[in-house]
Amino acid sequence: MYEYVAGMKGLNTTDRLVLSKIVFLDNGQNHCYAHNRRFASYLNVTRATISKSINKLIRLKHVEIVRYINGEERVLKHCLPLKES
């Protein structure tokens, strides 16, 4: 999976790390629930950087929003064609 994400065009390092973390947190449940502050803390960047990256991933159709919670939190799922191993 990491090789697949690393080879994706049009993504910077932060985008790739965020996408990899979304896939990891998905854990086969077909969704990921995490606050931007959790991603920001994990990657040592600002929440604004995470928001920009997630919005880019959504725009490029690598991630989609499953639902909003409280108007701020998002449940995300990746849209990558990954094979189960």
PDB file of C-alpha atoms in Angstrom:
ATOM      1  CA  MET A   1       0.000   0.000   0.000  1.00  0.00           C
ATOM      2  CA  TYR A   2       2.747   2.455   0.897  1.00  0.00           C
ATOM      3  CA  GLU A   3       4.486   1.870  -2.423  1.00  0.00           C
ATOM      4  CA  TYR A   4       1.211   2.556  -4.228  1.00  0.00           C
ATOM      5  CA  VAL A   5       0.632   5.840  -2.355  1.00  0.00           C
ATOM      6  CA  ALA A   6       4.293   6.874  -2.699  1.00  0.00           C
ATOM      7  CA  GLY A   7       4.043   6.548  -6.476  1.00  0.00           C
ATOM      8  CA  MET A   8       0.896   8.645  -6.845  1.00  0.00           C
ATOM      9  CA  LYS A   9       1.357  11.775  -8.948  1.00  0.00           C
ATOM     10  CA  GLY A  10       0.229  15.229  -7.854  1.00  0.00           C
ATOM     11  CA  LEU A  11       0.600  14.612  -4.119  1.00  0.00           C
ATOM     12  CA  ASN A  12       3.146  16.200  -1.831  1.00  0.00           C
ATOM     13  CA  THR A  13       4.688  14.410   1.132  1.00  0.00           C
ATOM     14  CA  THR A  14       2.014  15.608   3.570  1.00  0.00           C
ATOM     15  CA  ASP A  15      -0.775  14.448   1.243  1.00  0.00           C
ATOM     16  CA  ARG A  16       0.827  11.018   0.951  1.00  0.00           C
ATOM     17  CA  LEU A  17       1.267  10.694   4.712  1.00  0.00           C
ATOM     18  CA  VAL A  18      -2.314  11.789   5.395  1.00  0.00           C
ATOM     19  CA  LEU A  19      -3.667   9.353   2.814  1.00  0.00           C
ATOM     20  CA  SER A  20      -1.528   6.530   4.214  1.00  0.00           C
ATOM     21  CA  LYS A  21      -2.791   7.298   7.719  1.00  0.00           C
ATOM     22  CA  ILE A  22      -6.414   7.293   6.528  1.00  0.00           C
ATOM     23  CA  VAL A  23      -5.878   3.882   4.928  1.00  0.00           C
ATOM     24  CA  PHE A  24      -4.171   2.612   8.098  1.00  0.00           C
ATOM     25  CA  LEU A  25      -6.932   3.915  10.388  1.00  0.00           C
ATOM     26  CA  ASP A  26      -9.564   2.415   8.083  1.00  0.00           C
ATOM     27  CA  ASN A  27      -8.478  -1.022   9.351  1.00  0.00           C
ATOM     28  CA  GLY A  28     -10.870  -2.840   7.022  1.00  0.00           C
ATOM     29  CA  GLN A  29     -13.919  -0.941   8.317  1.00  0.00           C
ATOM     30  CA  ASN A  30     -14.350   1.079   5.105  1.00  0.00           C
ATOM     31  CA  HIS A  31     -14.104   4.369   6.999  1.00  0.00           C
ATOM     32  CA  CYS A  32     -11.793   6.425   9.172  1.00  0.00           C
ATOM     33  CA  TYR A  33     -12.773   8.700  12.026  1.00  0.00           C
ATOM     34  CA  ALA A  34     -10.085  11.102  13.183  1.00  0.00           C
ATOM     35  CA  HIS A  35      -9.936  14.795  13.998  1.00  0.00           C
ATOM     36  CA  ASN A  36      -7.660  17.074  12.023  1.00  0.00           C
ATOM     37  CA  ARG A  37      -5.828  17.770  15.285  1.00  0.00           C
ATOM     38  CA  ARG A  38      -4.959  14.063  15.543  1.00  0.00           C
ATOM     39  CA  PHE A  39      -3.453  14.083  12.059  1.00  0.00           C
ATOM     40  CA  ALA A  40      -1.710  17.393  12.803  1.00  0.00           C
ATOM     41  CA  SER A  41      -0.190  16.012  15.984  1.00  0.00           C
ATOM     42  CA  TYR A  42       0.909  12.811  14.249  1.00  0.00           C
ATOM     43  CA  LEU A  43       2.588  14.709  11.387  1.00  0.00           C
ATOM     44  CA  ASN A  44       3.726  17.702  13.451  1.00  0.00           C
ATOM     45  CA  VAL A  45       1.974  20.217  11.183  1.00  0.00           C
ATOM     46  CA  THR A  46      -0.919  22.643  11.658  1.00  0.00           C
ATOM     47  CA  ARG A  47      -4.586  21.699  11.486  1.00  0.00           C
ATOM     48  CA  ALA A  48      -4.887  24.077   8.521  1.00  0.00           C
ATOM     49  CA  THR A  49      -2.247  22.057   6.661  1.00  0.00           C
ATOM     50  CA  ILE A  50      -4.191  18.860   7.354  1.00  0.00           C
ATOM     51  CA  SER A  51      -7.469  20.428   6.256  1.00  0.00           C
ATOM     52  CA  LYS A  52      -5.876  21.608   3.006  1.00  0.00           C
ATOM     53  CA  SER A  53      -4.404  18.156   2.381  1.00  0.00           C
ATOM     54  CA  ILE A  54      -7.671  16.315   3.079  1.00  0.00           C
ATOM     55  CA  ASN A  55      -9.589  18.715   0.842  1.00  0.00           C
ATOM     56  CA  LYS A  56      -7.041  18.093  -1.923  1.00  0.00           C
ATOM     57  CA  LEU A  57      -7.417  14.315  -1.487  1.00  0.00           C
ATOM     58  CA  ILE A  58     -11.201  14.714  -1.714  1.00  0.00           C
ATOM     59  CA  ARG A  59     -10.907  16.892  -4.829  1.00  0.00           C
ATOM     60  CA  LEU A  60      -8.640  14.288  -6.463  1.00  0.00           C
ATOM     61  CA  LYS A  61     -11.115  11.541  -5.480  1.00  0.00           C
ATOM     62  CA  HIS A  62      -8.618   9.606  -3.365  1.00  0.00           C
ATOM     63  CA  VAL A  63     -10.825  10.135  -0.290  1.00  0.00           C
ATOM     64  CA  GLU A  64     -14.521  10.754   0.156  1.00  0.00           C
ATOM     65  CA  ILE A  65     -16.581  12.039   3.052  1.00  0.00           C
ATOM     66  CA  VAL A  66     -18.915   9.419   4.481  1.00  0.00           C
ATOM     67  CA  ARG A  67     -20.616  11.902   6.832  1.00  0.00           C
ATOM     68  CA  TYR A  68     -20.112  15.002   8.934  1.00  0.00           C
ATOM     69  CA  ILE A  69     -20.448  15.017  12.697  1.00  0.00           C
ATOM     70  CA  ASN A  70     -21.166  18.314  14.504  1.00  0.00           C
ATOM     71  CA  GLY A  71     -20.398  20.206  11.298  1.00  0.00           C
ATOM     72  CA  GLU A  72     -16.652  19.940  11.910  1.00  0.00           C
ATOM     73  CA  GLU A  73     -15.600  16.323  12.242  1.00  0.00           C
ATOM     74  CA  ARG A  74     -15.573  14.086   9.206  1.00  0.00           C
ATOM     75  CA  VAL A  75     -15.794  10.362   8.724  1.00  0.00           C
ATOM     76  CA  LEU A  76     -13.624   9.559   5.712  1.00  0.00           C
ATOM     77  CA  LYS A  77     -13.007   6.563   3.521  1.00  0.00           C
ATOM     78  CA  HIS A  78     -10.246   6.056   1.019  1.00  0.00           C
ATOM     79  CA  CYS A  79     -11.019   5.282  -2.601  1.00  0.00           C
ATOM     80  CA  LEU A  80      -7.861   3.367  -3.430  1.00  0.00           C
ATOM     81  CA  PRO A  81      -7.959   0.053  -5.276  1.00  0.00           C
ATOM     82  CA  LEU A  82      -6.057  -1.845  -2.612  1.00  0.00           C
ATOM     83  CA  LYS A  83      -5.965  -5.600  -2.491  1.00  0.00           C
ATOM     84  CA  GLU A  84      -6.436  -7.524   0.735  1.00  0.00           C
ATOM     85  CA  SER A  85      -3.323  -9.438   1.691  1.00  0.00           C
TER      86      SER A  85
END
